[in-house]
Every structure is written in C-alpha cells, then in structure tokens.
mmCIF file with all atom_site columns, C-alpha atoms in Angstrom:
data_model
loop_
_atom_site.group_PDB
_atom_site.id
_atom_site.type_symbol
_atom_site.label_atom_id
_atom_site.label_alt_id
_atom_site.label_comp_id
_atom_site.label_asym_id
_atom_site.label_entity_id
_atom_site.label_seq_id
_atom_site.pdbx_PDB_ins_code
_atom_site.Cartn_x
_atom_site.Cartn_y
_atom_site.Cartn_z
_atom_site.occupancy
_atom_site.B_iso_or_equiv
_atom_site.pdbx_formal_charge
_atom_site.auth_seq_id
_atom_site.auth_comp_id
_atom_site.auth_asym_id
_atom_site.auth_atom_id
_atom_site.pdbx_PDB_model_num
ATOM 1   C CA . GLN I 1 1   ? 0.052   0.093  -0.088  1.00 77.00 ? 106  GLN I CA 1
ATOM 2   C CA . LYS I 1 2   ? 1.633   3.382  -1.020  1.00 85.00 ? 107  LYS I CA 1
ATOM 3   C CA . GLU I 1 3   ? 1.692   5.946  1.297   1.00 91.00 ? 108  GLU I CA 1
ATOM 4   C CA . VAL I 1 4   ? 2.397   9.684  0.815   1.00 95.00 ? 109  VAL I CA 1
ATOM 5   C CA . GLU I 1 5   ? 3.145   11.928 3.908   1.00 95.00 ? 110  GLU I CA 1
ATOM 6   C CA . GLN I 1 6   ? 2.937   15.728 3.979   1.00 96.00 ? 111  GLN I CA 1
ATOM 7   C CA . ASN I 1 7   ? 3.000   18.223 6.828   1.00 91.00 ? 112  ASN I CA 1
ATOM 8   C CA . SER I 1 8   ? -0.499  19.534 7.058   1.00 88.00 ? 113  SER I CA 1
ATOM 9   C CA . GLY I 1 9   ? 0.557   23.114 7.974   1.00 88.00 ? 114  GLY I CA 1
ATOM 10  C CA . PRO I 1 10  ? -0.586  25.742 7.847   1.00 95.00 ? 115  PRO I CA 1
ATOM 11  C CA . LEU I 1 11  ? 2.421   26.955 6.140   1.00 97.00 ? 116  LEU I CA 1
ATOM 12  C CA . SER I 1 12  ? 2.519   30.851 6.387   1.00 97.00 ? 117  SER I CA 1
ATOM 13  C CA . VAL I 1 13  ? 4.657   32.883 4.198   1.00 97.00 ? 118  VAL I CA 1
ATOM 14  C CA . PRO I 1 14  ? 4.606   36.691 3.459   1.00 98.00 ? 119  PRO I CA 1
ATOM 15  C CA . GLU I 1 15  ? 3.830   37.820 -0.193  1.00 98.00 ? 120  GLU I CA 1
ATOM 16  C CA . GLY I 1 16  ? 6.714   37.952 -2.383  1.00 97.00 ? 121  GLY I CA 1
ATOM 17  C CA . ALA I 1 17  ? 8.580   35.029 -0.476  1.00 98.00 ? 122  ALA I CA 1
ATOM 18  C CA . ILE I 1 18  ? 9.345   31.560 -1.531  1.00 98.00 ? 123  ILE I CA 1
ATOM 19  C CA . ALA I 1 19  ? 7.150   28.828 -0.253  1.00 97.00 ? 124  ALA I CA 1
ATOM 20  C CA . SER I 1 20  ? 8.529   25.304 0.046   1.00 97.00 ? 125  SER I CA 1
ATOM 21  C CA . LEU I 1 21  ? 6.066   22.469 0.444   1.00 97.00 ? 126  LEU I CA 1
ATOM 22  C CA . ASN I 1 22  ? 7.425   18.859 0.830   1.00 96.00 ? 127  ASN I CA 1
ATOM 23  C CA . CYS I 1 23  ? 6.244   15.252 0.752   1.00 96.00 ? 128  CYS I CA 1
ATOM 24  C CA . THR I 1 24  ? 7.767   11.809 1.260   1.00 97.00 ? 129  THR I CA 1
ATOM 25  C CA . TYR I 1 25  ? 6.580   8.597  -0.035  1.00 95.00 ? 130  TYR I CA 1
ATOM 26  C CA . SER I 1 26  ? 6.740   5.013  0.973   1.00 94.00 ? 131  SER I CA 1
ATOM 27  C CA . ASP I 1 27  ? 7.116   3.044  -2.412  1.00 90.00 ? 132  ASP I CA 1
ATOM 28  C CA . ARG I 1 28  ? 10.710  2.931  -3.643  1.00 90.00 ? 133  ARG I CA 1
ATOM 29  C CA . GLY I 1 29  ? 9.613   1.798  -6.960  1.00 87.00 ? 134  GLY I CA 1
ATOM 30  C CA . SER I 1 30  ? 7.275   4.853  -7.696  1.00 88.00 ? 135  SER I CA 1
ATOM 31  C CA . GLN I 1 31  ? 8.208   6.637  -10.807 1.00 86.00 ? 136  GLN I CA 1
ATOM 32  C CA . SER I 1 32  ? 6.151   9.872  -11.056 1.00 89.00 ? 137  SER I CA 1
ATOM 33  C CA . PHE I 1 33  ? 4.486   12.403 -8.798  1.00 93.00 ? 138  PHE I CA 1
ATOM 34  C CA . PHE I 1 34  ? 2.069   15.114 -9.191  1.00 94.00 ? 139  PHE I CA 1
ATOM 35  C CA . TRP I 1 35  ? 1.296   18.223 -7.138  1.00 96.00 ? 140  TRP I CA 1
ATOM 36  C CA . TYR I 1 36  ? -2.375  19.441 -7.122  1.00 97.00 ? 141  TYR I CA 1
ATOM 37  C CA . ARG I 1 37  ? -3.713  22.836 -5.626  1.00 97.00 ? 142  ARG I CA 1
ATOM 38  C CA . GLN I 1 38  ? -7.119  22.757 -4.104  1.00 97.00 ? 143  GLN I CA 1
ATOM 39  C CA . TYR I 1 39  ? -8.846  26.038 -3.051  1.00 96.00 ? 144  TYR I CA 1
ATOM 40  C CA . SER I 1 40  ? -11.449 25.618 -0.341  1.00 93.00 ? 145  SER I CA 1
ATOM 41  C CA . GLY I 1 41  ? -14.571 24.217 -1.656  1.00 92.00 ? 146  GLY I CA 1
ATOM 42  C CA . LYS I 1 42  ? -13.137 23.345 -4.993  1.00 95.00 ? 147  LYS I CA 1
ATOM 43  C CA . SER I 1 43  ? -11.816 20.378 -6.744  1.00 96.00 ? 148  SER I CA 1
ATOM 44  C CA . PRO I 1 44  ? -7.968  19.558 -7.007  1.00 96.00 ? 149  PRO I CA 1
ATOM 45  C CA . GLU I 1 45  ? -6.239  20.966 -10.022 1.00 95.00 ? 150  GLU I CA 1
ATOM 46  C CA . LEU I 1 46  ? -3.068  19.846 -11.408 1.00 94.00 ? 151  LEU I CA 1
ATOM 47  C CA . ILE I 1 47  ? 0.048   22.278 -10.968 1.00 94.00 ? 152  ILE I CA 1
ATOM 48  C CA . MET I 1 48  ? 2.906   19.994 -11.980 1.00 92.00 ? 153  MET I CA 1
ATOM 49  C CA . PHE I 1 49  ? 4.143   16.602 -12.533 1.00 91.00 ? 154  PHE I CA 1
ATOM 50  C CA . ILE I 1 50  ? 7.632   15.250 -12.131 1.00 92.00 ? 155  ILE I CA 1
ATOM 51  C CA . TYR I 1 51  ? 9.224   11.807 -12.897 1.00 88.00 ? 156  TYR I CA 1
ATOM 52  C CA . SER I 1 52  ? 12.894  12.421 -13.344 1.00 86.00 ? 157  SER I CA 1
ATOM 53  C CA . ASN I 1 53  ? 15.243  13.028 -10.588 1.00 89.00 ? 158  ASN I CA 1
ATOM 54  C CA . GLY I 1 54  ? 16.280  16.749 -10.392 1.00 91.00 ? 159  GLY I CA 1
ATOM 55  C CA . ASP I 1 55  ? 14.313  19.978 -10.896 1.00 93.00 ? 160  ASP I CA 1
ATOM 56  C CA . LYS I 1 56  ? 11.478  20.810 -13.095 1.00 93.00 ? 161  LYS I CA 1
ATOM 57  C CA . GLU I 1 57  ? 10.412  24.516 -13.426 1.00 95.00 ? 162  GLU I CA 1
ATOM 58  C CA . ASP I 1 58  ? 7.070   25.994 -14.863 1.00 94.00 ? 163  ASP I CA 1
ATOM 59  C CA . GLY I 1 59  ? 6.734   29.711 -14.204 1.00 96.00 ? 164  GLY I CA 1
ATOM 60  C CA . ARG I 1 60  ? 6.872   30.588 -10.441 1.00 97.00 ? 165  ARG I CA 1
ATOM 61  C CA . PHE I 1 61  ? 6.764   26.665 -9.641  1.00 97.00 ? 166  PHE I CA 1
ATOM 62  C CA . THR I 1 62  ? 9.558   24.271 -9.390  1.00 97.00 ? 167  THR I CA 1
ATOM 63  C CA . ALA I 1 63  ? 9.007   20.744 -8.507  1.00 96.00 ? 168  ALA I CA 1
ATOM 64  C CA . GLN I 1 64  ? 11.991  18.728 -7.217  1.00 96.00 ? 169  GLN I CA 1
ATOM 65  C CA . LEU I 1 65  ? 12.327  14.829 -6.842  1.00 95.00 ? 170  LEU I CA 1
ATOM 66  C CA . ASN I 1 66  ? 14.918  12.934 -5.101  1.00 95.00 ? 171  ASN I CA 1
ATOM 67  C CA . LYS I 1 67  ? 14.230  9.306  -5.627  1.00 93.00 ? 172  LYS I CA 1
ATOM 68  C CA . ALA I 1 68  ? 17.119  7.965  -3.296  1.00 93.00 ? 173  ALA I CA 1
ATOM 69  C CA . SER I 1 69  ? 15.528  9.864  -0.398  1.00 94.00 ? 174  SER I CA 1
ATOM 70  C CA . GLN I 1 70  ? 11.950  9.344  -1.638  1.00 95.00 ? 175  GLN I CA 1
ATOM 71  C CA . TYR I 1 71  ? 11.337  12.911 -1.462  1.00 95.00 ? 176  TYR I CA 1
ATOM 72  C CA . VAL I 1 72  ? 9.374   15.478 -3.502  1.00 97.00 ? 177  VAL I CA 1
ATOM 73  C CA . SER I 1 73  ? 9.056   19.152 -3.022  1.00 97.00 ? 178  SER I CA 1
ATOM 74  C CA . LEU I 1 74  ? 7.236   22.183 -4.636  1.00 98.00 ? 179  LEU I CA 1
ATOM 75  C CA . LEU I 1 75  ? 8.705   25.667 -4.434  1.00 98.00 ? 180  LEU I CA 1
ATOM 76  C CA . ILE I 1 76  ? 6.629   28.687 -5.284  1.00 98.00 ? 181  ILE I CA 1
ATOM 77  C CA . ARG I 1 77  ? 8.684   31.763 -5.810  1.00 98.00 ? 182  ARG I CA 1
ATOM 78  C CA . ASP I 1 78  ? 7.268   35.301 -5.402  1.00 98.00 ? 183  ASP I CA 1
ATOM 79  C CA . SER I 1 79  ? 4.200   33.803 -3.503  1.00 98.00 ? 184  SER I CA 1
ATOM 80  C CA . GLN I 1 80  ? 0.936   35.703 -3.970  1.00 97.00 ? 185  GLN I CA 1
ATOM 81  C CA . PRO I 1 81  ? -2.083  35.765 -1.518  1.00 97.00 ? 186  PRO I CA 1
ATOM 82  C CA . SER I 1 82  ? -3.926  33.795 -4.590  1.00 97.00 ? 187  SER I CA 1
ATOM 83  C CA . ASP I 1 83  ? -1.540  30.975 -3.951  1.00 98.00 ? 188  ASP I CA 1
ATOM 84  C CA . SER I 1 84  ? -3.218  30.392 -0.519  1.00 98.00 ? 189  SER I CA 1
ATOM 85  C CA . ALA I 1 85  ? -4.729  26.909 -0.819  1.00 97.00 ? 190  ALA I CA 1
ATOM 86  C CA . THR I 1 86  ? -4.074  23.224 0.049   1.00 96.00 ? 191  THR I CA 1
ATOM 87  C CA . TYR I 1 87  ? -1.298  21.653 -1.970  1.00 97.00 ? 192  TYR I CA 1
ATOM 88  C CA . LEU I 1 88  ? -1.645  17.803 -2.376  1.00 97.00 ? 193  LEU I CA 1
ATOM 89  C CA . CYS I 1 89  ? 1.379   15.647 -3.352  1.00 96.00 ? 194  CYS I CA 1
ATOM 90  C CA . ALA I 1 90  ? 0.275   12.386 -5.280  1.00 94.00 ? 195  ALA I CA 1
ATOM 91  C CA . ASP I 1 91  ? 2.156   9.127  -6.116  1.00 92.00 ? 196  ASP I CA 1
ATOM 92  C CA . SER I 1 92  ? 0.923   7.968  -9.467  1.00 85.00 ? 197  SER I CA 1
ATOM 93  C CA . GLY I 1 93  ? 0.705   4.301  -9.862  1.00 76.00 ? 198  GLY I CA 1
ATOM 94  C CA . TYR I 1 94  ? -1.321  1.832  -12.274 1.00 72.00 ? 199  TYR I CA 1
ATOM 95  C CA . SER I 1 95  ? -4.931  3.108  -12.344 1.00 70.00 ? 200  SER I CA 1
ATOM 96  C CA . THR I 1 96  ? -4.683  5.203  -9.227  1.00 79.00 ? 201  THR I CA 1
ATOM 97  C CA . LEU I 1 97  ? -3.183  8.266  -7.565  1.00 86.00 ? 202  LEU I CA 1
ATOM 98  C CA . THR I 1 98  ? -2.420  8.207  -4.043  1.00 90.00 ? 203  THR I CA 1
ATOM 99  C CA . PHE I 1 99  ? -2.551  11.556 -2.289  1.00 93.00 ? 204  PHE I CA 1
ATOM 100 C CA . GLY I 1 100 ? -1.070  12.745 0.683   1.00 95.00 ? 205  GLY I CA 1
ATOM 101 C CA . LYS I 1 101 ? -3.111  14.747 3.324   1.00 94.00 ? 206  LYS I CA 1
ATOM 102 C CA . GLY I 1 102 ? -2.154  18.095 1.788   1.00 95.00 ? 207  GLY I CA 1
ATOM 103 C CA . THR I 1 103 ? -0.435  21.060 3.161   1.00 96.00 ? 208  THR I CA 1
ATOM 104 C CA . MET I 1 104 ? -2.267  24.287 3.661   1.00 96.00 ? 209  MET I CA 1
ATOM 105 C CA . LEU I 1 105 ? -0.419  27.341 2.462   1.00 97.00 ? 210  LEU I CA 1
ATOM 106 C CA . LEU I 1 106 ? -1.250  30.862 3.585   1.00 97.00 ? 211  LEU I CA 1
ATOM 107 C CA . VAL I 1 107 ? 0.181   33.764 1.813   1.00 98.00 ? 212  VAL I CA 1
ATOM 108 C CA . SER I 1 108 ? -0.311  37.054 3.679   1.00 96.00 ? 213  SER I CA 1
ATOM 109 C CA . PRO I 1 109 ? -0.241  40.395 1.776   1.00 94.00 ? 214  PRO I CA 1
ATOM 110 C CA . ASP A 2 1   ? -17.589 22.362 -21.865 1.00 65.00 ? 1082 ASP A CA 1
ATOM 111 C CA . THR A 2 2   ? -17.207 20.690 -18.429 1.00 70.00 ? 1083 THR A CA 1
ATOM 112 C CA . ALA A 2 3   ? -14.535 17.955 -18.949 1.00 92.00 ? 1084 ALA A CA 1
ATOM 113 C CA . VAL A 2 4   ? -15.801 15.808 -15.859 1.00 96.00 ? 1085 VAL A CA 1
ATOM 114 C CA . SER A 2 5   ? -19.211 16.594 -14.405 1.00 96.00 ? 1086 SER A CA 1
ATOM 115 C CA . GLN A 2 6   ? -20.999 15.118 -11.466 1.00 96.00 ? 1087 GLN A CA 1
ATOM 116 C CA . THR A 2 7   ? -24.357 15.598 -10.171 1.00 97.00 ? 1088 THR A CA 1
ATOM 117 C CA . PRO A 2 8   ? -25.586 16.590 -7.840  1.00 97.00 ? 1089 PRO A CA 1
ATOM 118 C CA . LYS A 2 9   ? -23.333 19.200 -6.386  1.00 96.00 ? 1090 LYS A CA 1
ATOM 119 C CA . TYR A 2 10  ? -25.021 19.012 -2.951  1.00 97.00 ? 1091 TYR A CA 1
ATOM 120 C CA . LEU A 2 11  ? -26.950 16.051 -1.316  1.00 98.00 ? 1092 LEU A CA 1
ATOM 121 C CA . VAL A 2 12  ? -28.572 16.216 1.978   1.00 98.00 ? 1093 VAL A CA 1
ATOM 122 C CA . THR A 2 13  ? -30.336 13.037 2.976   1.00 98.00 ? 1094 THR A CA 1
ATOM 123 C CA . GLN A 2 14  ? -31.452 11.100 6.042   1.00 97.00 ? 1095 GLN A CA 1
ATOM 124 C CA . MET A 2 15  ? -29.705 8.018  7.390   1.00 97.00 ? 1096 MET A CA 1
ATOM 125 C CA . GLY A 2 16  ? -30.830 4.713  5.955   1.00 97.00 ? 1097 GLY A CA 1
ATOM 126 C CA . ASN A 2 17  ? -31.674 6.266  2.555   1.00 98.00 ? 1098 ASN A CA 1
ATOM 127 C CA . ASP A 2 18  ? -30.267 5.092  -0.629  1.00 98.00 ? 1099 ASP A CA 1
ATOM 128 C CA . LYS A 2 19  ? -28.631 7.687  -3.051  1.00 98.00 ? 1100 LYS A CA 1
ATOM 129 C CA . SER A 2 20  ? -26.691 7.809  -6.343  1.00 98.00 ? 1101 SER A CA 1
ATOM 130 C CA . ILE A 2 21  ? -24.268 10.400 -7.673  1.00 98.00 ? 1102 ILE A CA 1
ATOM 131 C CA . LYS A 2 22  ? -23.550 10.484 -11.272 1.00 98.00 ? 1103 LYS A CA 1
ATOM 132 C CA . CYS A 2 23  ? -20.354 11.290 -13.202 1.00 97.00 ? 1104 CYS A CA 1
ATOM 133 C CA . GLU A 2 24  ? -19.592 11.765 -16.957 1.00 97.00 ? 1105 GLU A CA 1
ATOM 134 C CA . GLN A 2 25  ? -16.470 12.705 -18.600 1.00 96.00 ? 1106 GLN A CA 1
ATOM 135 C CA . ASN A 2 26  ? -15.980 14.035 -22.248 1.00 95.00 ? 1107 ASN A CA 1
ATOM 136 C CA . LEU A 2 27  ? -12.315 13.742 -22.506 1.00 92.00 ? 1108 LEU A CA 1
ATOM 137 C CA . GLY A 2 28  ? -12.243 10.243 -24.078 1.00 91.00 ? 1109 GLY A CA 1
ATOM 138 C CA . HIS A 2 29  ? -10.503 8.975  -21.134 1.00 90.00 ? 1110 HIS A CA 1
ATOM 139 C CA . ASP A 2 30  ? -10.570 5.223  -20.458 1.00 88.00 ? 1111 ASP A CA 1
ATOM 140 C CA . THR A 2 31  ? -9.971  5.368  -16.770 1.00 89.00 ? 1112 THR A CA 1
ATOM 141 C CA . MET A 2 32  ? -12.521 6.775  -14.147 1.00 92.00 ? 1113 MET A CA 1
ATOM 142 C CA . TYR A 2 33  ? -12.332 6.997  -10.428 1.00 93.00 ? 1114 TYR A CA 1
ATOM 143 C CA . TRP A 2 34  ? -14.147 7.803  -7.219  1.00 95.00 ? 1115 TRP A CA 1
ATOM 144 C CA . TYR A 2 35  ? -12.339 9.682  -4.398  1.00 95.00 ? 1116 TYR A CA 1
ATOM 145 C CA . LYS A 2 36  ? -13.706 10.531 -0.994  1.00 96.00 ? 1117 LYS A CA 1
ATOM 146 C CA . GLN A 2 37  ? -12.335 13.423 0.794   1.00 96.00 ? 1118 GLN A CA 1
ATOM 147 C CA . ASP A 2 38  ? -13.278 13.542 4.685   1.00 91.00 ? 1119 ASP A CA 1
ATOM 148 C CA . SER A 2 39  ? -13.634 16.407 6.834   1.00 85.00 ? 1120 SER A CA 1
ATOM 149 C CA . LYS A 2 40  ? -9.804  16.496 7.362   1.00 82.00 ? 1121 LYS A CA 1
ATOM 150 C CA . LYS A 2 41  ? -9.419  17.032 3.590   1.00 83.00 ? 1122 LYS A CA 1
ATOM 151 C CA . PHE A 2 42  ? -7.903  13.522 3.119   1.00 89.00 ? 1123 PHE A CA 1
ATOM 152 C CA . LEU A 2 43  ? -8.454  12.317 -0.604  1.00 92.00 ? 1124 LEU A CA 1
ATOM 153 C CA . LYS A 2 44  ? -8.813  8.757  -0.602  1.00 92.00 ? 1125 LYS A CA 1
ATOM 154 C CA . ILE A 2 45  ? -9.258  6.524  -3.488  1.00 91.00 ? 1126 ILE A CA 1
ATOM 155 C CA . MET A 2 46  ? -12.484 4.464  -3.463  1.00 93.00 ? 1127 MET A CA 1
ATOM 156 C CA . PHE A 2 47  ? -12.600 2.766  -6.944  1.00 91.00 ? 1128 PHE A CA 1
ATOM 157 C CA . SER A 2 48  ? -10.860 2.979  -10.236 1.00 89.00 ? 1129 SER A CA 1
ATOM 158 C CA . TYR A 2 49  ? -12.399 1.655  -13.404 1.00 88.00 ? 1130 TYR A CA 1
ATOM 159 C CA . ASN A 2 50  ? -10.680 1.050  -16.869 1.00 85.00 ? 1131 ASN A CA 1
ATOM 160 C CA . ASN A 2 51  ? -12.620 0.791  -19.892 1.00 82.00 ? 1132 ASN A CA 1
ATOM 161 C CA . LYS A 2 52  ? -15.879 -0.234 -17.747 1.00 81.00 ? 1133 LYS A CA 1
ATOM 162 C CA . GLU A 2 53  ? -13.910 -3.017 -15.634 1.00 83.00 ? 1134 GLU A CA 1
ATOM 163 C CA . LEU A 2 54  ? -13.258 -2.497 -11.977 1.00 84.00 ? 1135 LEU A CA 1
ATOM 164 C CA . ILE A 2 55  ? -9.174  -2.169 -11.441 1.00 79.00 ? 1136 ILE A CA 1
ATOM 165 C CA . ILE A 2 56  ? -9.385  -1.101 -7.913  1.00 75.00 ? 1137 ILE A CA 1
ATOM 166 C CA . ASN A 2 57  ? -11.620 -1.409 -4.900  1.00 76.00 ? 1138 ASN A CA 1
ATOM 167 C CA . GLU A 2 58  ? -10.249 -0.025 -1.834  1.00 77.00 ? 1139 GLU A CA 1
ATOM 168 C CA . THR A 2 59  ? -11.451 -1.090 1.600   1.00 78.00 ? 1140 THR A CA 1
ATOM 169 C CA . VAL A 2 60  ? -14.797 0.445  0.953   1.00 88.00 ? 1141 VAL A CA 1
ATOM 170 C CA . PRO A 2 61  ? -18.054 -0.980 2.679   1.00 91.00 ? 1142 PRO A CA 1
ATOM 171 C CA . ASN A 2 62  ? -20.175 -2.867 0.154   1.00 91.00 ? 1143 ASN A CA 1
ATOM 172 C CA . ARG A 2 63  ? -23.063 -0.479 0.581   1.00 95.00 ? 1144 ARG A CA 1
ATOM 173 C CA . PHE A 2 64  ? -21.103 1.611  -2.000  1.00 95.00 ? 1145 PHE A CA 1
ATOM 174 C CA . SER A 2 65  ? -21.491 0.172  -5.418  1.00 93.00 ? 1146 SER A CA 1
ATOM 175 C CA . PRO A 2 66  ? -20.005 1.737  -8.587  1.00 93.00 ? 1147 PRO A CA 1
ATOM 176 C CA . LYS A 2 67  ? -21.667 1.374  -12.024 1.00 93.00 ? 1148 LYS A CA 1
ATOM 177 C CA . SER A 2 68  ? -19.995 2.016  -15.206 1.00 93.00 ? 1149 SER A CA 1
ATOM 178 C CA . PRO A 2 69  ? -22.531 1.620  -18.178 1.00 92.00 ? 1150 PRO A CA 1
ATOM 179 C CA . ASP A 2 70  ? -19.852 2.883  -20.630 1.00 91.00 ? 1151 ASP A CA 1
ATOM 180 C CA . LYS A 2 71  ? -16.396 4.226  -20.341 1.00 88.00 ? 1152 LYS A CA 1
ATOM 181 C CA . ALA A 2 72  ? -17.672 7.874  -20.230 1.00 94.00 ? 1153 ALA A CA 1
ATOM 182 C CA . HIS A 2 73  ? -19.882 7.339  -17.140 1.00 95.00 ? 1154 HIS A CA 1
ATOM 183 C CA . LEU A 2 74  ? -19.043 6.086  -13.730 1.00 96.00 ? 1155 LEU A CA 1
ATOM 184 C CA . ASN A 2 75  ? -21.895 6.421  -11.076 1.00 96.00 ? 1156 ASN A CA 1
ATOM 185 C CA . LEU A 2 76  ? -21.919 5.873  -7.528  1.00 97.00 ? 1157 LEU A CA 1
ATOM 186 C CA . HIS A 2 77  ? -24.637 4.291  -5.817  1.00 97.00 ? 1158 HIS A CA 1
ATOM 187 C CA . ILE A 2 78  ? -24.877 4.343  -1.778  1.00 97.00 ? 1159 ILE A CA 1
ATOM 188 C CA . ASN A 2 79  ? -27.232 2.195  0.161   1.00 97.00 ? 1160 ASN A CA 1
ATOM 189 C CA . SER A 2 80  ? -28.406 2.427  3.559   1.00 97.00 ? 1161 SER A CA 1
ATOM 190 C CA . LEU A 2 81  ? -26.591 5.710  4.155   1.00 97.00 ? 1162 LEU A CA 1
ATOM 191 C CA . GLU A 2 82  ? -24.812 6.446  7.457   1.00 97.00 ? 1163 GLU A CA 1
ATOM 192 C CA . LEU A 2 83  ? -23.640 9.592  9.427   1.00 96.00 ? 1164 LEU A CA 1
ATOM 193 C CA . GLY A 2 84  ? -20.035 8.611  8.569   1.00 94.00 ? 1165 GLY A CA 1
ATOM 194 C CA . ASP A 2 85  ? -20.531 8.749  4.895   1.00 96.00 ? 1166 ASP A CA 1
ATOM 195 C CA . SER A 2 86  ? -20.799 12.456 5.128   1.00 97.00 ? 1167 SER A CA 1
ATOM 196 C CA . ALA A 2 87  ? -17.870 13.811 2.836   1.00 97.00 ? 1168 ALA A CA 1
ATOM 197 C CA . VAL A 2 88  ? -17.188 15.325 -0.420  1.00 97.00 ? 1169 VAL A CA 1
ATOM 198 C CA . TYR A 2 89  ? -17.061 12.609 -3.303  1.00 98.00 ? 1170 TYR A CA 1
ATOM 199 C CA . PHE A 2 90  ? -14.973 13.488 -6.315  1.00 97.00 ? 1171 PHE A CA 1
ATOM 200 C CA . CYS A 2 91  ? -15.185 11.802 -9.512  1.00 97.00 ? 1172 CYS A CA 1
ATOM 201 C CA . ALA A 2 92  ? -12.011 11.879 -11.756 1.00 95.00 ? 1173 ALA A CA 1
ATOM 202 C CA . SER A 2 93  ? -10.753 10.462 -15.138 1.00 93.00 ? 1174 SER A CA 1
ATOM 203 C CA . SER A 2 94  ? -7.348  9.982  -16.862 1.00 89.00 ? 1175 SER A CA 1
ATOM 204 C CA . ARG A 2 95  ? -5.879  8.363  -19.824 1.00 82.00 ? 1176 ARG A CA 1
ATOM 205 C CA . PRO A 2 96  ? -5.501  4.486  -19.968 1.00 66.00 ? 1177 PRO A CA 1
ATOM 206 C CA . GLY A 2 97  ? -3.984  3.088  -16.654 1.00 51.00 ? 1178 GLY A CA 1
ATOM 207 C CA . ARG A 2 98  ? -0.476  3.655  -16.387 1.00 54.00 ? 1179 ARG A CA 1
ATOM 208 C CA . GLU A 2 99  ? 1.959   5.915  -14.528 1.00 56.00 ? 1180 GLU A CA 1
ATOM 209 C CA . ASN A 2 100 ? 2.440   9.584  -15.555 1.00 56.00 ? 1181 ASN A CA 1
ATOM 210 C CA . THR A 2 101 ? -1.330  10.163 -16.032 1.00 73.00 ? 1182 THR A CA 1
ATOM 211 C CA . GLU A 2 102 ? -2.914  13.183 -14.635 1.00 83.00 ? 1183 GLU A CA 1
ATOM 212 C CA . ALA A 2 103 ? -6.133  12.874 -13.253 1.00 89.00 ? 1184 ALA A CA 1
ATOM 213 C CA . PHE A 2 104 ? -9.003  15.387 -13.964 1.00 93.00 ? 1185 PHE A CA 1
ATOM 214 C CA . PHE A 2 105 ? -11.651 16.192 -11.129 1.00 96.00 ? 1186 PHE A CA 1
ATOM 215 C CA . GLY A 2 106 ? -15.072 16.784 -11.237 1.00 97.00 ? 1187 GLY A CA 1
ATOM 216 C CA . GLN A 2 107 ? -16.452 19.705 -9.045  1.00 96.00 ? 1188 GLN A CA 1
ATOM 217 C CA . GLY A 2 108 ? -17.294 17.237 -6.202  1.00 97.00 ? 1189 GLY A CA 1
ATOM 218 C CA . THR A 2 109 ? -20.511 16.317 -4.558  1.00 98.00 ? 1190 THR A CA 1
ATOM 219 C CA . ARG A 2 110 ? -20.928 17.310 -0.894  1.00 97.00 ? 1191 ARG A CA 1
ATOM 220 C CA . LEU A 2 111 ? -23.006 14.759 0.863   1.00 98.00 ? 1192 LEU A CA 1
ATOM 221 C CA . THR A 2 112 ? -24.579 15.420 4.193   1.00 97.00 ? 1193 THR A CA 1
ATOM 222 C CA . VAL A 2 113 ? -26.198 12.455 6.087   1.00 97.00 ? 1194 VAL A CA 1
ATOM 223 C CA . VAL A 2 114 ? -28.350 13.646 8.916   1.00 97.00 ? 1195 VAL A CA 1
#
C-alpha cells in the first residue's frame, strides 16, 4: 500500500517570499508524482508533475524529486495571496493516484 | 464544456436512505475514479475503473456500489446511508491506466447525512 506523507501546516509566508512544500513517499519503485492545488470548496487542479530526478520548472513553480531519499518538493517563488490553498502531493501508480493529506499554504499580503 | 461533470453538487439526506451520484467525462479517457475527501481534507481512492472494468476497489463498505454503463460514465450508488458517509465525493478521469497520467476532477458532490 503506497503512502504519501505531508505536513498539514498551515505554512505561512509573506507575499513575495518563497514557499517550500514537501512530501515523502513509501514506495521505492514509484516513478512519477503530481502536485495538485485545491482551493477551499473546489476540486483539485494539477500544477505540475515530475518523474525524473532533479528539478522541473514551470513559471513560478519548481518541482524537485529525489528518488534516493523518496522526497518530492514544490517551491513557489514570489508567493501571492492567490496561492493560498491546500497543496496535495500524489504518487502515480497503475490506475490510481495516492494522495498525501495536503499542506495548507497561507500567503499574507 | 465541462470535462468531468458530476451531479448533484450537494446532497442532503437522512440516515438509511439510498442515493446515487452520477459522473460523466467527455475527455475520451478510459480510466475513471471515485475519491472520498473527508472533513480533514484527506483524498482517498475508493474505486478505479478502466474501460468499464473494475481495477481498484479499496476497503470500502459494500453499501457503496459503482456502476459503469460505458467508459464515459461512472456512477456511485450508496445504500443505507450512515452519518459517517458524510464527505465530499470526487469523480475523476485519466488516460489509460499507467503511470504519468494526470487525473482530471469533477467539481465534487458534498454529501451530508443527517
């Protein structure tokens, strides 16, 4: 049974700062990971996916994967109040996504 | 053009009732899912269907029965509803079951059992 662990937060950062969100996963054979953002009362929406060791950048977002440490992170540069949401890390397997419990991010103006 | 749509968005019902939630996707995906998100926001897989066939059935009471009449639809029927069934239920779909596939979510159905 795959498990994904995240700190529930909240993680509070000031506007313009870098927010760093982390997750660890249990299945050493896992290949790919997704970061979803979920606003309160809304459905999860994909921000990024990553399946290679190292960094992947998309705009203000950078995903990092370290398979040796079984660690995935998401960095949000120049954080905005509109980034305040719950961020869900997911381990992709055959016909399923296993989610962590999410980290709530609060960006204060 | 909603990609994954589920109805109803809100459902309030009494304990013991039977209810259904419908889900349809127009993305041409072969794989569909039901997830349950509890009050602590934990999103947990319930069922996964690939081309109308059940692939994953997590530890879910047998009062929950998914039905897939075709690969674009995956409905969830719940018998004898209990207070603990109150949650938000999300339908999702993705391309054929393999890794590296993004799941697209419906808007969710907030079920409240009273």
